[in-house]
mmCIF file with all atom_site columns, C-alpha atoms in Angstrom:
data_model
loop_
_atom_site.group_PDB
_atom_site.id
_atom_site.type_symbol
_atom_site.label_atom_id
_atom_site.label_alt_id
_atom_site.label_comp_id
_atom_site.label_asym_id
_atom_site.label_entity_id
_atom_site.label_seq_id
_atom_site.pdbx_PDB_ins_code
_atom_site.Cartn_x
_atom_site.Cartn_y
_atom_site.Cartn_z
_atom_site.occupancy
_atom_site.B_iso_or_equiv
_atom_site.pdbx_formal_charge
_atom_site.auth_seq_id
_atom_site.auth_comp_id
_atom_site.auth_asym_id
_atom_site.auth_atom_id
_atom_site.pdbx_PDB_model_num
ATOM 1   C CA . UNK A 1 1   ? 0.000  0.000  0.000   1.00 0.00 ? 1   UNK A CA 1
ATOM 2   C CA . UNK A 1 2   ? 1.519  3.315  -1.070  1.00 0.00 ? 2   UNK A CA 1
ATOM 3   C CA . UNK A 1 3   ? 1.275  6.458  1.104   1.00 0.00 ? 3   UNK A CA 1
ATOM 4   C CA . UNK A 1 4   ? -1.179 9.171  -0.044  1.00 0.00 ? 4   UNK A CA 1
ATOM 5   C CA . UNK A 1 5   ? 0.015  11.359 -2.892  1.00 0.00 ? 5   UNK A CA 1
ATOM 6   C CA . UNK A 1 6   ? 0.702  15.069 -2.406  1.00 0.00 ? 6   UNK A CA 1
ATOM 7   C CA . UNK A 1 7   ? -2.136 15.972 -4.760  1.00 0.00 ? 7   UNK A CA 1
ATOM 8   C CA . UNK A 1 8   ? -4.580 14.101 -2.520  1.00 0.00 ? 8   UNK A CA 1
ATOM 9   C CA . UNK A 1 9   ? -3.414 16.260 0.415   1.00 0.00 ? 9   UNK A CA 1
ATOM 10  C CA . UNK A 1 10  ? -3.694 19.542 -1.509  1.00 0.00 ? 10  UNK A CA 1
ATOM 11  C CA . UNK A 1 11  ? 0.072  19.962 -1.834  1.00 0.00 ? 11  UNK A CA 1
ATOM 12  C CA . UNK A 1 12  ? 2.285  20.716 -4.837  1.00 0.00 ? 12  UNK A CA 1
ATOM 13  C CA . UNK A 1 13  ? 6.087  20.649 -4.983  1.00 0.00 ? 13  UNK A CA 1
ATOM 14  C CA . UNK A 1 14  ? 7.904  23.473 -6.735  1.00 0.00 ? 14  UNK A CA 1
ATOM 15  C CA . UNK A 1 15  ? 10.167 22.144 -9.517  1.00 0.00 ? 15  UNK A CA 1
ATOM 16  C CA . UNK A 1 16  ? 12.593 25.045 -9.156  1.00 0.00 ? 16  UNK A CA 1
ATOM 17  C CA . UNK A 1 17  ? 13.330 25.429 -5.432  1.00 0.00 ? 17  UNK A CA 1
ATOM 18  C CA . UNK A 1 18  ? 11.730 22.219 -4.116  1.00 0.00 ? 18  UNK A CA 1
ATOM 19  C CA . UNK A 1 19  ? 9.411  23.980 -1.667  1.00 0.00 ? 19  UNK A CA 1
ATOM 20  C CA . UNK A 1 20  ? 6.179  22.151 -0.890  1.00 0.00 ? 20  UNK A CA 1
ATOM 21  C CA . UNK A 1 21  ? 3.276  24.557 -1.377  1.00 0.00 ? 21  UNK A CA 1
ATOM 22  C CA . UNK A 1 22  ? -0.397 24.336 -0.477  1.00 0.00 ? 22  UNK A CA 1
ATOM 23  C CA . UNK A 1 23  ? -2.455 24.085 -3.623  1.00 0.00 ? 23  UNK A CA 1
ATOM 24  C CA . UNK A 1 24  ? -5.878 25.366 -2.624  1.00 0.00 ? 24  UNK A CA 1
ATOM 25  C CA . UNK A 1 25  ? -6.986 25.824 -6.227  1.00 0.00 ? 25  UNK A CA 1
ATOM 26  C CA . UNK A 1 26  ? -6.357 22.511 -8.013  1.00 0.00 ? 26  UNK A CA 1
ATOM 27  C CA . UNK A 1 27  ? -6.746 22.722 -11.745 1.00 0.00 ? 27  UNK A CA 1
ATOM 28  C CA . UNK A 1 28  ? -5.965 26.431 -11.944 1.00 0.00 ? 28  UNK A CA 1
ATOM 29  C CA . UNK A 1 29  ? -2.741 27.131 -13.827 1.00 0.00 ? 29  UNK A CA 1
ATOM 30  C CA . UNK A 1 30  ? -1.747 30.518 -12.375 1.00 0.00 ? 30  UNK A CA 1
ATOM 31  C CA . UNK A 1 31  ? -0.495 29.305 -8.997  1.00 0.00 ? 31  UNK A CA 1
ATOM 32  C CA . UNK A 1 32  ? 3.046  30.286 -8.082  1.00 0.00 ? 32  UNK A CA 1
ATOM 33  C CA . UNK A 1 33  ? 5.587  29.153 -5.531  1.00 0.00 ? 33  UNK A CA 1
ATOM 34  C CA . UNK A 1 34  ? 5.550  31.264 -2.364  1.00 0.00 ? 34  UNK A CA 1
ATOM 35  C CA . UNK A 1 35  ? 9.365  31.309 -2.241  1.00 0.00 ? 35  UNK A CA 1
ATOM 36  C CA . UNK A 1 36  ? 10.737 31.620 -5.806  1.00 0.00 ? 36  UNK A CA 1
ATOM 37  C CA . UNK A 1 37  ? 7.495  32.620 -7.575  1.00 0.00 ? 37  UNK A CA 1
ATOM 38  C CA . UNK A 1 38  ? 7.912  29.884 -10.188 1.00 0.00 ? 38  UNK A CA 1
ATOM 39  C CA . UNK A 1 39  ? 4.667  28.541 -11.729 1.00 0.00 ? 39  UNK A CA 1
ATOM 40  C CA . UNK A 1 40  ? 3.289  25.469 -9.956  1.00 0.00 ? 40  UNK A CA 1
ATOM 41  C CA . UNK A 1 41  ? 1.655  22.575 -11.710 1.00 0.00 ? 41  UNK A CA 1
ATOM 42  C CA . UNK A 1 42  ? 0.510  19.096 -10.956 1.00 0.00 ? 42  UNK A CA 1
ATOM 43  C CA . UNK A 1 43  ? 1.425  15.916 -12.784 1.00 0.00 ? 43  UNK A CA 1
ATOM 44  C CA . UNK A 1 44  ? 1.969  16.761 -16.473 1.00 0.00 ? 44  UNK A CA 1
ATOM 45  C CA . UNK A 1 45  ? 0.619  13.733 -18.346 1.00 0.00 ? 45  UNK A CA 1
ATOM 46  C CA . UNK A 1 46  ? 0.330  15.913 -21.477 1.00 0.00 ? 46  UNK A CA 1
ATOM 47  C CA . UNK A 1 47  ? 4.122  15.958 -21.800 1.00 0.00 ? 47  UNK A CA 1
ATOM 48  C CA . UNK A 1 48  ? 4.330  12.265 -22.665 1.00 0.00 ? 48  UNK A CA 1
ATOM 49  C CA . UNK A 1 49  ? 3.743  13.052 -26.350 1.00 0.00 ? 49  UNK A CA 1
ATOM 50  C CA . UNK A 1 50  ? 6.552  15.623 -26.407 1.00 0.00 ? 50  UNK A CA 1
ATOM 51  C CA . UNK A 1 51  ? 8.862  13.207 -24.617 1.00 0.00 ? 51  UNK A CA 1
ATOM 52  C CA . UNK A 1 52  ? 8.062  10.494 -27.175 1.00 0.00 ? 52  UNK A CA 1
ATOM 53  C CA . UNK A 1 53  ? 8.666  12.897 -30.087 1.00 0.00 ? 53  UNK A CA 1
ATOM 54  C CA . UNK A 1 54  ? 12.077 13.941 -28.742 1.00 0.00 ? 54  UNK A CA 1
ATOM 55  C CA . UNK A 1 55  ? 13.051 10.333 -28.073 1.00 0.00 ? 55  UNK A CA 1
ATOM 56  C CA . UNK A 1 56  ? 12.095 9.248  -31.618 1.00 0.00 ? 56  UNK A CA 1
ATOM 57  C CA . UNK A 1 57  ? 14.015 12.212 -33.060 1.00 0.00 ? 57  UNK A CA 1
ATOM 58  C CA . UNK A 1 58  ? 17.054 11.103 -31.044 1.00 0.00 ? 58  UNK A CA 1
ATOM 59  C CA . UNK A 1 59  ? 16.686 7.567  -32.406 1.00 0.00 ? 59  UNK A CA 1
ATOM 60  C CA . UNK A 1 60  ? 16.577 8.896  -35.971 1.00 0.00 ? 60  UNK A CA 1
ATOM 61  C CA . UNK A 1 61  ? 19.680 11.050 -35.407 1.00 0.00 ? 61  UNK A CA 1
ATOM 62  C CA . UNK A 1 62  ? 21.501 8.087  -33.877 1.00 0.00 ? 62  UNK A CA 1
ATOM 63  C CA . UNK A 1 63  ? 21.550 6.331  -37.282 1.00 0.00 ? 63  UNK A CA 1
ATOM 64  C CA . UNK A 1 64  ? 23.652 8.960  -39.156 1.00 0.00 ? 64  UNK A CA 1
ATOM 65  C CA . UNK A 1 65  ? 25.698 9.468  -35.981 1.00 0.00 ? 65  UNK A CA 1
ATOM 66  C CA . UNK A 1 66  ? 26.915 5.884  -36.385 1.00 0.00 ? 66  UNK A CA 1
ATOM 67  C CA . UNK A 1 67  ? 26.927 5.629  -40.186 1.00 0.00 ? 67  UNK A CA 1
ATOM 68  C CA . UNK A 1 68  ? 28.578 8.941  -41.055 1.00 0.00 ? 68  UNK A CA 1
ATOM 69  C CA . UNK A 1 69  ? 32.217 9.751  -40.184 1.00 0.00 ? 69  UNK A CA 1
ATOM 70  C CA . UNK A 1 70  ? 32.787 11.571 -36.913 1.00 0.00 ? 70  UNK A CA 1
ATOM 71  C CA . UNK A 1 71  ? 36.508 12.219 -37.281 1.00 0.00 ? 71  UNK A CA 1
ATOM 72  C CA . UNK A 1 72  ? 39.158 12.752 -39.974 1.00 0.00 ? 72  UNK A CA 1
ATOM 73  C CA . UNK A 1 73  ? 42.652 11.628 -39.031 1.00 0.00 ? 73  UNK A CA 1
ATOM 74  C CA . UNK A 1 74  ? 45.888 12.407 -40.891 1.00 0.00 ? 74  UNK A CA 1
ATOM 75  C CA . UNK A 1 75  ? 49.123 10.897 -39.620 1.00 0.00 ? 75  UNK A CA 1
ATOM 76  C CA . UNK A 1 76  ? 52.446 10.828 -41.518 1.00 0.00 ? 76  UNK A CA 1
ATOM 77  C CA . UNK A 1 77  ? 50.742 11.846 -44.735 1.00 0.00 ? 77  UNK A CA 1
ATOM 78  C CA . UNK A 1 78  ? 47.979 9.226  -44.607 1.00 0.00 ? 78  UNK A CA 1
ATOM 79  C CA . UNK A 1 79  ? 44.477 10.503 -43.979 1.00 0.00 ? 79  UNK A CA 1
ATOM 80  C CA . UNK A 1 80  ? 41.197 8.680  -43.413 1.00 0.00 ? 80  UNK A CA 1
ATOM 81  C CA . UNK A 1 81  ? 37.716 9.273  -42.078 1.00 0.00 ? 81  UNK A CA 1
ATOM 82  C CA . UNK A 1 82  ? 36.220 7.016  -39.419 1.00 0.00 ? 82  UNK A CA 1
ATOM 83  C CA . UNK A 1 83  ? 32.855 6.367  -37.868 1.00 0.00 ? 83  UNK A CA 1
ATOM 84  C CA . UNK A 1 84  ? 32.357 5.895  -34.129 1.00 0.00 ? 84  UNK A CA 1
ATOM 85  C CA . UNK A 1 85  ? 32.893 2.134  -34.205 1.00 0.00 ? 85  UNK A CA 1
ATOM 86  C CA . UNK A 1 86  ? 35.803 2.434  -36.623 1.00 0.00 ? 86  UNK A CA 1
ATOM 87  C CA . UNK A 1 87  ? 37.382 4.964  -34.261 1.00 0.00 ? 87  UNK A CA 1
ATOM 88  C CA . UNK A 1 88  ? 36.897 2.572  -31.336 1.00 0.00 ? 88  UNK A CA 1
ATOM 89  C CA . UNK A 1 89  ? 38.567 -0.223 -33.326 1.00 0.00 ? 89  UNK A CA 1
ATOM 90  C CA . UNK A 1 90  ? 41.476 2.023  -34.354 1.00 0.00 ? 90  UNK A CA 1
ATOM 91  C CA . UNK A 1 91  ? 42.129 3.188  -30.805 1.00 0.00 ? 91  UNK A CA 1
ATOM 92  C CA . UNK A 1 92  ? 41.936 -0.424 -29.594 1.00 0.00 ? 92  UNK A CA 1
ATOM 93  C CA . UNK A 1 93  ? 44.404 -1.662 -32.234 1.00 0.00 ? 93  UNK A CA 1
ATOM 94  C CA . UNK A 1 94  ? 46.806 1.172  -31.422 1.00 0.00 ? 94  UNK A CA 1
ATOM 95  C CA . UNK A 1 95  ? 46.843 0.134  -27.753 1.00 0.00 ? 95  UNK A CA 1
ATOM 96  C CA . UNK A 1 96  ? 44.767 3.048  -26.425 1.00 0.00 ? 96  UNK A CA 1
ATOM 97  C CA . UNK A 1 97  ? 42.374 0.717  -24.615 1.00 0.00 ? 97  UNK A CA 1
ATOM 98  C CA . UNK A 1 98  ? 41.156 3.326  -22.142 1.00 0.00 ? 98  UNK A CA 1
ATOM 99  C CA . UNK A 1 99  ? 40.142 5.813  -24.842 1.00 0.00 ? 99  UNK A CA 1
ATOM 100 C CA . UNK A 1 100 ? 38.514 3.026  -26.875 1.00 0.00 ? 100 UNK A CA 1
ATOM 101 C CA . UNK A 1 101 ? 36.442 1.910  -23.886 1.00 0.00 ? 101 UNK A CA 1
ATOM 102 C CA . UNK A 1 102 ? 35.414 5.473  -23.009 1.00 0.00 ? 102 UNK A CA 1
ATOM 103 C CA . UNK A 1 103 ? 34.253 6.149  -26.575 1.00 0.00 ? 103 UNK A CA 1
ATOM 104 C CA . UNK A 1 104 ? 32.440 2.798  -26.813 1.00 0.00 ? 104 UNK A CA 1
ATOM 105 C CA . UNK A 1 105 ? 30.625 3.272  -23.491 1.00 0.00 ? 105 UNK A CA 1
ATOM 106 C CA . UNK A 1 106 ? 29.751 6.925  -24.181 1.00 0.00 ? 106 UNK A CA 1
ATOM 107 C CA . UNK A 1 107 ? 28.741 6.339  -27.825 1.00 0.00 ? 107 UNK A CA 1
ATOM 108 C CA . UNK A 1 108 ? 27.009 2.970  -27.757 1.00 0.00 ? 108 UNK A CA 1
ATOM 109 C CA . UNK A 1 109 ? 26.258 1.691  -24.252 1.00 0.00 ? 109 UNK A CA 1
ATOM 110 C CA . UNK A 1 110 ? 24.973 4.951  -22.739 1.00 0.00 ? 110 UNK A CA 1
ATOM 111 C CA . UNK A 1 111 ? 22.738 6.100  -25.650 1.00 0.00 ? 111 UNK A CA 1
ATOM 112 C CA . UNK A 1 112 ? 21.210 2.629  -26.142 1.00 0.00 ? 112 UNK A CA 1
ATOM 113 C CA . UNK A 1 113 ? 20.582 2.309  -22.399 1.00 0.00 ? 113 UNK A CA 1
ATOM 114 C CA . UNK A 1 114 ? 18.880 5.714  -22.393 1.00 0.00 ? 114 UNK A CA 1
ATOM 115 C CA . UNK A 1 115 ? 16.702 4.770  -25.376 1.00 0.00 ? 115 UNK A CA 1
ATOM 116 C CA . UNK A 1 116 ? 15.512 1.573  -23.699 1.00 0.00 ? 116 UNK A CA 1
ATOM 117 C CA . UNK A 1 117 ? 15.049 3.182  -20.277 1.00 0.00 ? 117 UNK A CA 1
ATOM 118 C CA . UNK A 1 118 ? 13.122 6.210  -21.524 1.00 0.00 ? 118 UNK A CA 1
ATOM 119 C CA . UNK A 1 119 ? 10.960 3.991  -23.738 1.00 0.00 ? 119 UNK A CA 1
ATOM 120 C CA . UNK A 1 120 ? 10.201 1.744  -20.771 1.00 0.00 ? 120 UNK A CA 1
ATOM 121 C CA . UNK A 1 121 ? 9.318  4.721  -18.560 1.00 0.00 ? 121 UNK A CA 1
ATOM 122 C CA . UNK A 1 122 ? 7.048  6.234  -21.207 1.00 0.00 ? 122 UNK A CA 1
ATOM 123 C CA . UNK A 1 123 ? 5.208  3.007  -21.966 1.00 0.00 ? 123 UNK A CA 1
ATOM 124 C CA . UNK A 1 124 ? 4.667  2.177  -18.298 1.00 0.00 ? 124 UNK A CA 1
ATOM 125 C CA . UNK A 1 125 ? 3.511  5.751  -17.576 1.00 0.00 ? 125 UNK A CA 1
ATOM 126 C CA . UNK A 1 126 ? 1.026  5.653  -20.441 1.00 0.00 ? 126 UNK A CA 1
ATOM 127 C CA . UNK A 1 127 ? -0.401 2.367  -19.202 1.00 0.00 ? 127 UNK A CA 1
ATOM 128 C CA . UNK A 1 128 ? -0.408 3.623  -15.588 1.00 0.00 ? 128 UNK A CA 1
ATOM 129 C CA . UNK A 1 129 ? 0.903  0.293  -14.502 1.00 0.00 ? 129 UNK A CA 1
ATOM 130 C CA . UNK A 1 130 ? 1.929  -0.233 -10.845 1.00 0.00 ? 130 UNK A CA 1
ATOM 131 C CA . UNK A 1 131 ? 4.799  -2.474 -12.040 1.00 0.00 ? 131 UNK A CA 1
ATOM 132 C CA . UNK A 1 132 ? 8.106  -1.770 -10.252 1.00 0.00 ? 132 UNK A CA 1
ATOM 133 C CA . UNK A 1 133 ? 7.339  1.834  -9.296  1.00 0.00 ? 133 UNK A CA 1
ATOM 134 C CA . UNK A 1 134 ? 10.397 2.316  -7.087  1.00 0.00 ? 134 UNK A CA 1
ATOM 135 C CA . UNK A 1 135 ? 12.726 0.675  -9.620  1.00 0.00 ? 135 UNK A CA 1
ATOM 136 C CA . UNK A 1 136 ? 11.350 2.945  -12.354 1.00 0.00 ? 136 UNK A CA 1
ATOM 137 C CA . UNK A 1 137 ? 11.985 5.984  -10.151 1.00 0.00 ? 137 UNK A CA 1
ATOM 138 C CA . UNK A 1 138 ? 15.588 4.836  -9.718  1.00 0.00 ? 138 UNK A CA 1
ATOM 139 C CA . UNK A 1 139 ? 15.905 4.363  -13.490 1.00 0.00 ? 139 UNK A CA 1
ATOM 140 C CA . UNK A 1 140 ? 14.713 7.924  -14.099 1.00 0.00 ? 140 UNK A CA 1
ATOM 141 C CA . UNK A 1 141 ? 17.272 9.334  -11.655 1.00 0.00 ? 141 UNK A CA 1
ATOM 142 C CA . UNK A 1 142 ? 19.937 7.207  -13.346 1.00 0.00 ? 142 UNK A CA 1
ATOM 143 C CA . UNK A 1 143 ? 19.027 8.661  -16.752 1.00 0.00 ? 143 UNK A CA 1
ATOM 144 C CA . UNK A 1 144 ? 19.311 12.162 -15.303 1.00 0.00 ? 144 UNK A CA 1
ATOM 145 C CA . UNK A 1 145 ? 22.757 11.474 -13.826 1.00 0.00 ? 145 UNK A CA 1
ATOM 146 C CA . UNK A 1 146 ? 24.073 9.753  -16.968 1.00 0.00 ? 146 UNK A CA 1
ATOM 147 C CA . UNK A 1 147 ? 22.841 12.659 -19.066 1.00 0.00 ? 147 UNK A CA 1
ATOM 148 C CA . UNK A 1 148 ? 25.503 14.925 -17.577 1.00 0.00 ? 148 UNK A CA 1
ATOM 149 C CA . UNK A 1 149 ? 28.247 12.611 -18.948 1.00 0.00 ? 149 UNK A CA 1
ATOM 150 C CA . UNK A 1 150 ? 26.734 11.932 -22.357 1.00 0.00 ? 150 UNK A CA 1
ATOM 151 C CA . UNK A 1 151 ? 28.926 14.494 -24.119 1.00 0.00 ? 151 UNK A CA 1
ATOM 152 C CA . UNK A 1 152 ? 32.038 12.572 -23.053 1.00 0.00 ? 152 UNK A CA 1
ATOM 153 C CA . UNK A 1 153 ? 32.439 11.162 -26.554 1.00 0.00 ? 153 UNK A CA 1
ATOM 154 C CA . UNK A 1 154 ? 32.425 14.622 -28.117 1.00 0.00 ? 154 UNK A CA 1
ATOM 155 C CA . UNK A 1 155 ? 34.906 15.763 -25.479 1.00 0.00 ? 155 UNK A CA 1
ATOM 156 C CA . UNK A 1 156 ? 37.251 12.854 -26.256 1.00 0.00 ? 156 UNK A CA 1
ATOM 157 C CA . UNK A 1 157 ? 37.274 13.746 -29.962 1.00 0.00 ? 157 UNK A CA 1
ATOM 158 C CA . UNK A 1 158 ? 38.050 17.376 -29.097 1.00 0.00 ? 158 UNK A CA 1
ATOM 159 C CA . UNK A 1 159 ? 40.869 16.376 -26.711 1.00 0.00 ? 159 UNK A CA 1
ATOM 160 C CA . UNK A 1 160 ? 42.420 13.918 -29.195 1.00 0.00 ? 160 UNK A CA 1
ATOM 161 C CA . UNK A 1 161 ? 42.296 16.545 -31.943 1.00 0.00 ? 161 UNK A CA 1
ATOM 162 C CA . UNK A 1 162 ? 43.973 19.096 -29.659 1.00 0.00 ? 162 UNK A CA 1
ATOM 163 C CA . UNK A 1 163 ? 46.700 16.632 -28.572 1.00 0.00 ? 163 UNK A CA 1
ATOM 164 C CA . UNK A 1 164 ? 47.560 15.598 -32.120 1.00 0.00 ? 164 UNK A CA 1
ATOM 165 C CA . UNK A 1 165 ? 47.733 19.211 -33.280 1.00 0.00 ? 165 UNK A CA 1
ATOM 166 C CA . UNK A 1 166 ? 49.799 20.169 -30.233 1.00 0.00 ? 166 UNK A CA 1
ATOM 167 C CA . UNK A 1 167 ? 52.376 17.455 -30.871 1.00 0.00 ? 167 UNK A CA 1
ATOM 168 C CA . UNK A 1 168 ? 52.470 18.235 -34.605 1.00 0.00 ? 168 UNK A CA 1
ATOM 169 C CA . UNK A 1 169 ? 52.030 14.535 -35.395 1.00 0.00 ? 169 UNK A CA 1
ATOM 170 C CA . UNK A 1 170 ? 49.353 15.143 -37.983 1.00 0.00 ? 170 UNK A CA 1
ATOM 171 C CA . UNK A 1 171 ? 45.840 16.491 -38.122 1.00 0.00 ? 171 UNK A CA 1
ATOM 172 C CA . UNK A 1 172 ? 42.489 15.460 -36.622 1.00 0.00 ? 172 UNK A CA 1
ATOM 173 C CA . UNK A 1 173 ? 39.244 17.180 -37.558 1.00 0.00 ? 173 UNK A CA 1
ATOM 174 C CA . UNK A 1 174 ? 35.643 16.483 -36.535 1.00 0.00 ? 174 UNK A CA 1
ATOM 175 C CA . UNK A 1 175 ? 33.157 15.430 -39.187 1.00 0.00 ? 175 UNK A CA 1
ATOM 176 C CA . UNK A 1 176 ? 29.400 15.770 -39.572 1.00 0.00 ? 176 UNK A CA 1
ATOM 177 C CA . UNK A 1 177 ? 28.644 12.551 -37.686 1.00 0.00 ? 177 UNK A CA 1
ATOM 178 C CA . UNK A 1 178 ? 29.697 14.171 -34.406 1.00 0.00 ? 178 UNK A CA 1
ATOM 179 C CA . UNK A 1 179 ? 26.991 16.829 -34.911 1.00 0.00 ? 179 UNK A CA 1
ATOM 180 C CA . UNK A 1 180 ? 24.328 14.126 -35.149 1.00 0.00 ? 180 UNK A CA 1
ATOM 181 C CA . UNK A 1 181 ? 25.721 12.478 -32.038 1.00 0.00 ? 181 UNK A CA 1
ATOM 182 C CA . UNK A 1 182 ? 25.559 15.797 -30.194 1.00 0.00 ? 182 UNK A CA 1
ATOM 183 C CA . UNK A 1 183 ? 21.942 16.108 -31.344 1.00 0.00 ? 183 UNK A CA 1
ATOM 184 C CA . UNK A 1 184 ? 21.237 12.630 -29.929 1.00 0.00 ? 184 UNK A CA 1
ATOM 185 C CA . UNK A 1 185 ? 22.600 13.670 -26.541 1.00 0.00 ? 185 UNK A CA 1
ATOM 186 C CA . UNK A 1 186 ? 20.621 16.920 -26.448 1.00 0.00 ? 186 UNK A CA 1
ATOM 187 C CA . UNK A 1 187 ? 17.371 15.310 -27.647 1.00 0.00 ? 187 UNK A CA 1
ATOM 188 C CA . UNK A 1 188 ? 17.532 12.490 -25.086 1.00 0.00 ? 188 UNK A CA 1
ATOM 189 C CA . UNK A 1 189 ? 18.208 15.012 -22.320 1.00 0.00 ? 189 UNK A CA 1
ATOM 190 C CA . UNK A 1 190 ? 15.219 17.094 -23.436 1.00 0.00 ? 190 UNK A CA 1
ATOM 191 C CA . UNK A 1 191 ? 13.085 13.935 -23.616 1.00 0.00 ? 191 UNK A CA 1
ATOM 192 C CA . UNK A 1 192 ? 14.023 13.080 -20.024 1.00 0.00 ? 192 UNK A CA 1
ATOM 193 C CA . UNK A 1 193 ? 13.283 16.648 -18.937 1.00 0.00 ? 193 UNK A CA 1
ATOM 194 C CA . UNK A 1 194 ? 9.835  16.536 -20.547 1.00 0.00 ? 194 UNK A CA 1
ATOM 195 C CA . UNK A 1 195 ? 8.963  13.323 -18.740 1.00 0.00 ? 195 UNK A CA 1
ATOM 196 C CA . UNK A 1 196 ? 7.272  13.949 -15.388 1.00 0.00 ? 196 UNK A CA 1
ATOM 197 C CA . UNK A 1 197 ? 8.622  11.272 -12.980 1.00 0.00 ? 197 UNK A CA 1
ATOM 198 C CA . UNK A 1 198 ? 5.501  11.625 -10.835 1.00 0.00 ? 198 UNK A CA 1
ATOM 199 C CA . UNK A 1 199 ? 3.687  9.698  -13.573 1.00 0.00 ? 199 UNK A CA 1
ATOM 200 C CA . UNK A 1 200 ? 5.399  6.598  -12.189 1.00 0.00 ? 200 UNK A CA 1
ATOM 201 C CA . UNK A 1 201 ? 3.135  6.851  -9.169  1.00 0.00 ? 201 UNK A CA 1
ATOM 202 C CA . UNK A 1 202 ? -0.138 7.478  -10.990 1.00 0.00 ? 202 UNK A CA 1
ATOM 203 C CA . UNK A 1 203 ? -2.732 4.755  -11.488 1.00 0.00 ? 203 UNK A CA 1
ATOM 204 C CA . UNK A 1 204 ? -4.188 2.190  -9.170  1.00 0.00 ? 204 UNK A CA 1
ATOM 205 C CA . UNK A 1 205 ? -2.075 0.113  -6.796  1.00 0.00 ? 205 UNK A CA 1
ATOM 206 C CA . UNK A 1 206 ? -1.922 -3.606 -7.411  1.00 0.00 ? 206 UNK A CA 1
#
């Protein structure tokens, strides 16, 4: 048996400062926080559509991010373009195992995990299922935390390019694929921000 929800007690939590405010006019959209004056609102089920749209856009961008080259490398007169997975393989063959693992985790493991997790949260919220509520809340917090590190792949490309140029060993330049990957990161973060985690607790208890 779950404890009563804040909405049942006439309370609303401010998303900006976290203050719990008395909502004596449920359903009216002009309520504001008594501390920071930010607009207050209840559970936003209408944002599920926007969250789905952003997640699908991220999925679409993830295809060219992996198919198109993300980096151009020129060493000792030989130049070549490489995709994310080709870059991982090249770093691995050259003995840079740490960089290869960082790029693989940031470019493949993290985005795919976010796609699956956000999709699971959205489907379960739409169905208002009581299945694994606490675990779903943990998953949402995990997606939020991972989102801060999602640009690690882009950062690695920038650092490698700077190091190669600094040592005058050759030339490394980003390619259009890295832009699509950046779009994937931003779109998944926006999708997570649109999702209201309080939807995990809506619906009837089992």
